[in-house]
Each structure stands twice: as C-alpha cells, then as structure tokens.
mmCIF file of C-alpha atoms in Angstrom:
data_model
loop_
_atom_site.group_PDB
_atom_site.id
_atom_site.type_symbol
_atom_site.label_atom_id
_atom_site.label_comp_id
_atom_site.label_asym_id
_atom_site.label_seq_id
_atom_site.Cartn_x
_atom_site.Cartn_y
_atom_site.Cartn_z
ATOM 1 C CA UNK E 1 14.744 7.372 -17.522
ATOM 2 C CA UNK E 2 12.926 4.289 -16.276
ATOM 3 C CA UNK E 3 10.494 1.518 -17.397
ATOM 4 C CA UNK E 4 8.129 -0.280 -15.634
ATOM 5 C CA UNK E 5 5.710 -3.207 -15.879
ATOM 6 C CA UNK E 6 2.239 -4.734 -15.090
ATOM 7 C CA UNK E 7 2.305 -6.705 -11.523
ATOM 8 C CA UNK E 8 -0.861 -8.892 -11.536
ATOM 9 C CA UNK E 9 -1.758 -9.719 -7.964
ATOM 10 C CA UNK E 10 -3.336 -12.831 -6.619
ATOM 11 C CA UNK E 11 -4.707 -14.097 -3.624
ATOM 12 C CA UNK E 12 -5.284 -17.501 -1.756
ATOM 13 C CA UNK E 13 -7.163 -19.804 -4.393
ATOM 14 C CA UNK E 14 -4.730 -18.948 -7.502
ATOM 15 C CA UNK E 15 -7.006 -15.973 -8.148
ATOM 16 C CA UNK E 16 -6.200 -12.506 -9.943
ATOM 17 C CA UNK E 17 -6.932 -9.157 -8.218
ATOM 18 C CA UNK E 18 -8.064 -7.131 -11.445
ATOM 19 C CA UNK E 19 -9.420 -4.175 -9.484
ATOM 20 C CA UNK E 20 -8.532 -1.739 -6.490
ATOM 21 C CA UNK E 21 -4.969 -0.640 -6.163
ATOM 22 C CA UNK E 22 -4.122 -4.284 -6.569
ATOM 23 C CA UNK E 23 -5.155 -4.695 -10.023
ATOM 24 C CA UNK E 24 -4.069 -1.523 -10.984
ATOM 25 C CA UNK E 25 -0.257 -1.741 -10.034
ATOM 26 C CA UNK E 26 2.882 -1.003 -11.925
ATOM 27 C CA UNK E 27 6.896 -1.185 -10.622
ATOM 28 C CA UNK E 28 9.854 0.612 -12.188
ATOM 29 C CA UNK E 29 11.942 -2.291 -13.590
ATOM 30 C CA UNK E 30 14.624 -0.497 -15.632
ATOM 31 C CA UNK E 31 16.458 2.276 -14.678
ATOM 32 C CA UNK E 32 19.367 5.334 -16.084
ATOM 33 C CA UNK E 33 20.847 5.573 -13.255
ATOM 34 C CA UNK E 34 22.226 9.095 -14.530
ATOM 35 C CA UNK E 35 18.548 10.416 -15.037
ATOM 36 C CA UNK E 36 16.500 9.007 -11.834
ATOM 37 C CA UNK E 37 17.107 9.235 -8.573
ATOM 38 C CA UNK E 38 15.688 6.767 -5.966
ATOM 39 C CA UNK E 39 13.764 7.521 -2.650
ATOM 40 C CA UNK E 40 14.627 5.601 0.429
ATOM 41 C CA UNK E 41 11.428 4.406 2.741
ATOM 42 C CA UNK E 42 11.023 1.966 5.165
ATOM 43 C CA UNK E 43 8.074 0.303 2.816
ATOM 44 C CA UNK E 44 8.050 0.540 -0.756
ATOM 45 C CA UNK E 45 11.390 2.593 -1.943
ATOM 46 C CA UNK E 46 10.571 4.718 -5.072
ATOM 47 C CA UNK E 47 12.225 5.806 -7.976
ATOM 48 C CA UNK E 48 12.062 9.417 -9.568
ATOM 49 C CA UNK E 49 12.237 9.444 -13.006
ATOM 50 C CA UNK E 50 10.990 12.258 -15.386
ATOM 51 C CA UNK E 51 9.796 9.690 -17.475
ATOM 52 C CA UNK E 52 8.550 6.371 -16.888
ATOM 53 C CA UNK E 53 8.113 4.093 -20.140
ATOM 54 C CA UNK E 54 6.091 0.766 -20.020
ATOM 55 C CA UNK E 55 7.514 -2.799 -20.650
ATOM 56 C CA UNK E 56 5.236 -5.387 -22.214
ATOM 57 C CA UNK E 57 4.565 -8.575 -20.057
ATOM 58 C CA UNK E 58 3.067 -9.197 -16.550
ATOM 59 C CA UNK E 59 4.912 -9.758 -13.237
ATOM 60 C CA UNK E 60 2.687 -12.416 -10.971
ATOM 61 C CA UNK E 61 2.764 -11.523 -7.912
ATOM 62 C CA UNK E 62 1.325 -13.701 -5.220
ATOM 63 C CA UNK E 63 0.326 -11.097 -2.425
ATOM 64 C CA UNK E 64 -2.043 -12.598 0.056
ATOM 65 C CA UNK E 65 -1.186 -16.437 -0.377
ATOM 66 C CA UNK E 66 -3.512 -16.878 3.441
ATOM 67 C CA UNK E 67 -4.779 -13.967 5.394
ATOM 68 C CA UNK E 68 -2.724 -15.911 8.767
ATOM 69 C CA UNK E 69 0.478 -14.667 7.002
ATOM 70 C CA UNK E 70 -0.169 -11.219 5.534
ATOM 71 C CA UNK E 71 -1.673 -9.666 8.936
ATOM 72 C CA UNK E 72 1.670 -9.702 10.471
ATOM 73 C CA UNK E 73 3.312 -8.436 7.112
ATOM 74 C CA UNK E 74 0.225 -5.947 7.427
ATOM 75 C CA UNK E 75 1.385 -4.621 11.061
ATOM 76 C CA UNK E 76 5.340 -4.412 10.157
ATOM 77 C CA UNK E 77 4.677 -2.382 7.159
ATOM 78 C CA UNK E 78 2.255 -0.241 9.267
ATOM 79 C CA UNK E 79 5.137 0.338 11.709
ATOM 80 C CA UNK E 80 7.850 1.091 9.290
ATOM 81 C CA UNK E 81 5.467 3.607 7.517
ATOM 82 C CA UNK E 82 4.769 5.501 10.619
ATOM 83 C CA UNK E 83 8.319 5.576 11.756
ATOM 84 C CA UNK E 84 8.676 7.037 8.237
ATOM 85 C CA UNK E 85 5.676 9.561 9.082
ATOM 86 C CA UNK E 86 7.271 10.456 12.401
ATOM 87 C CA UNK E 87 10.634 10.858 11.189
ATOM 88 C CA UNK E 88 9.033 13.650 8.741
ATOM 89 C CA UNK E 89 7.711 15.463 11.540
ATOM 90 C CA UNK E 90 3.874 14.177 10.917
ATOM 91 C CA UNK E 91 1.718 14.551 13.942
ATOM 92 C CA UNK E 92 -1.609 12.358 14.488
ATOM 93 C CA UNK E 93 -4.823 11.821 16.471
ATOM 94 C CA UNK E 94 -6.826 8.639 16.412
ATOM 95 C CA UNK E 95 -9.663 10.735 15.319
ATOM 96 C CA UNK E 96 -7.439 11.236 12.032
ATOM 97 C CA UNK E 97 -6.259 8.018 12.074
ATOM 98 C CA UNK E 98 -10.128 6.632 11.375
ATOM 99 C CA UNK E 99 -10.751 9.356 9.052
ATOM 100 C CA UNK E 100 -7.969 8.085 6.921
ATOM 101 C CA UNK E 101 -8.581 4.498 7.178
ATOM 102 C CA UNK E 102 -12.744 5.562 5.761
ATOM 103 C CA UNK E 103 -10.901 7.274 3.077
ATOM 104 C CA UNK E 104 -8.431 4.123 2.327
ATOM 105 C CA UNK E 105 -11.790 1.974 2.436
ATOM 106 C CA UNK E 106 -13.597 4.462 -0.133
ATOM 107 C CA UNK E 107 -11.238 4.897 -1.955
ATOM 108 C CA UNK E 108 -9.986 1.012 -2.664
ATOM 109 C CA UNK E 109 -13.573 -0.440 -2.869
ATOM 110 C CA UNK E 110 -15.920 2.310 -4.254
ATOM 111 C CA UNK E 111 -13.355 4.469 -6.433
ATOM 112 C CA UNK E 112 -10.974 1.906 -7.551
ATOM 113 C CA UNK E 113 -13.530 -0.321 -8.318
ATOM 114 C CA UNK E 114 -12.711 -3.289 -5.596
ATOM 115 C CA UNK E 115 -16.423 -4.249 -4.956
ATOM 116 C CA UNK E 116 -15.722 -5.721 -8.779
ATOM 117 C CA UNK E 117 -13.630 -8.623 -7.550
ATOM 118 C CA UNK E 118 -16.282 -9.268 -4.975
ATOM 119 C CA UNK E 119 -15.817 -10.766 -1.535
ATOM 120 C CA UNK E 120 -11.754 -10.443 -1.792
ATOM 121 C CA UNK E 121 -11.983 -7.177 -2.958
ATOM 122 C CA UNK E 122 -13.784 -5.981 -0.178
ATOM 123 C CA UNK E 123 -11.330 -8.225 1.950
ATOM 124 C CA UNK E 124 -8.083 -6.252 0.360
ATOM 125 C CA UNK E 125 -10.169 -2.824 0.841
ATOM 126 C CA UNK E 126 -10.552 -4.079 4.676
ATOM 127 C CA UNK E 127 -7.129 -4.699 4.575
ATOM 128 C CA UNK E 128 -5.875 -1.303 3.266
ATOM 129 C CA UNK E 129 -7.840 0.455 5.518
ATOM 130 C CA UNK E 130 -7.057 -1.825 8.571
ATOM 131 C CA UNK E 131 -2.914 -0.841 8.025
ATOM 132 C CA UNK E 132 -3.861 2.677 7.423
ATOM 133 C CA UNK E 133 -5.358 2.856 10.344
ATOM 134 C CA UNK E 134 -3.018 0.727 12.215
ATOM 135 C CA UNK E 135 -0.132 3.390 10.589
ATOM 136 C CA UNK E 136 -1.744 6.331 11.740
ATOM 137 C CA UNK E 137 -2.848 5.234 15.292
ATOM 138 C CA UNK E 138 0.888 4.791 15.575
ATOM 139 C CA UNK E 139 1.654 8.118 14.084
ATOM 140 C CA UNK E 140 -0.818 9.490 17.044
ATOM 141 C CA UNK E 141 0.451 7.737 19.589
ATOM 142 C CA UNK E 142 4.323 8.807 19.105
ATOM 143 C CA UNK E 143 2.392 12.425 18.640
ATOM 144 C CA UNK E 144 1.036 11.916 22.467
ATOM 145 C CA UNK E 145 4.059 10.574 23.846
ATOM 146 C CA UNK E 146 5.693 13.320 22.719
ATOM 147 C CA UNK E 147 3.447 16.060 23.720
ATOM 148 C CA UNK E 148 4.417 14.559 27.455
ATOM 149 C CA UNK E 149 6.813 17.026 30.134
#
C-alpha cells in the first residue's frame, strides 16, 4: 500500500546524524491511494498503510542547518502538537510534562543510541526533550485554564 525511504539527517557542519531517532528515520514516499488512508496533524501528517515496502536510496535531509533557526521551528511544532493533544481531550501537569521530557532524553540518547554521534547527539536528545517538554507544559497549561469557573 505504501513505500518509504531512508532520510539521512544532518546538522550544521555538513555532518550525518547516524543515531537517535534522527538516524533512524524513514517517510512514506509512494502511496495506493485505494489501500492507505492518511492522518491529518498539525506536525508530521501520517499515512496508514497495512503495508509499508522500502525504496532503495537516501533522502538528505538537512535538519538543524544552526541551532538560531531550529529553536523557533522547535517552539511552533511544540504548539501545534499540543493544540493537537488538547483537541484530543489530553489533560497535563508540569509534573508530567518533565517526566516526559526525562523519558524523551532517555530514550533519544541512551536507548537509541545518540551518545554515539557524540556532542550533537546529546544536543538533538536536548532538543527532543526540550519540545517535549515545551509540548506538554502547554498541554498543562490549557488543562489549568480550563479547570478555571
């Protein structure tokens, strides 16, 4: 129903993330349009697909060309995801919003193997877990506001 392929990612300095969710990324190219549906979001649409094949070939993809212009790509798409969260009825507290950003952290350096591409691999897991916290602090503050008479 779909195929996707390889997205290498690369940071300031022409170099290749090839750990962490950034080295480990994939994105539905082709599609049957009569098979696979696609999911609206305000970051990062996906596509449903009982099967997803694999295309040969790499897609560069120059993610964090300076840190000055990803942190405000970083906020926006921390925004739009909590919208998303609030719109689905999620509720938050800034006590889960820093349990989740740990986990992010964890999970991107330690698990997925970021502390392999060194100093920006811990910069990217800082990064995750910055907008995941960022996402979820919003998440709890819409939660407060409405909790208000």
């Amino acid at each position: 129903a779909g195929s996707s392929e390889s997205i290498e990612r690369w940071t300031s300095g022409g170099r290749r993330m090839r750990f962490g969710s950034w080295g480990q990324d994939r994105i539905v190219r082709l599609v049957d349009r009569r098979a696979a549906g696609f999911e609206e979001r305000a970051v990062h649409g996906a596509v449903r697909a009982a099967s997803i094949g694999h295309l040969p070939g790499r897609l560069h993809h120059h993610t964090l060309p300076d840190l000055a212009s990803y942190l405000p790509r970083l906020a926006e798409y921390a925004r739009r995801g909590a919208a998303d969260a609030v719109d689905a009825g999620r509720r938050g507290s800034v006590l889960a919003a820093l349990i989740r950003a740990e986990w992010r952290f964890v999970r991107e350096y330690l698990l997925r193997l970021g502390f392999l591409d060194g100093g920006r691999g811990l910069l990217v897991a800082i990064l995750a877990a910055h907008g995941t916290f960022l996402k979820w602090a919003l998440v709890a503050d819409a939660t407060r506001r409405s909790r208000r008479p």
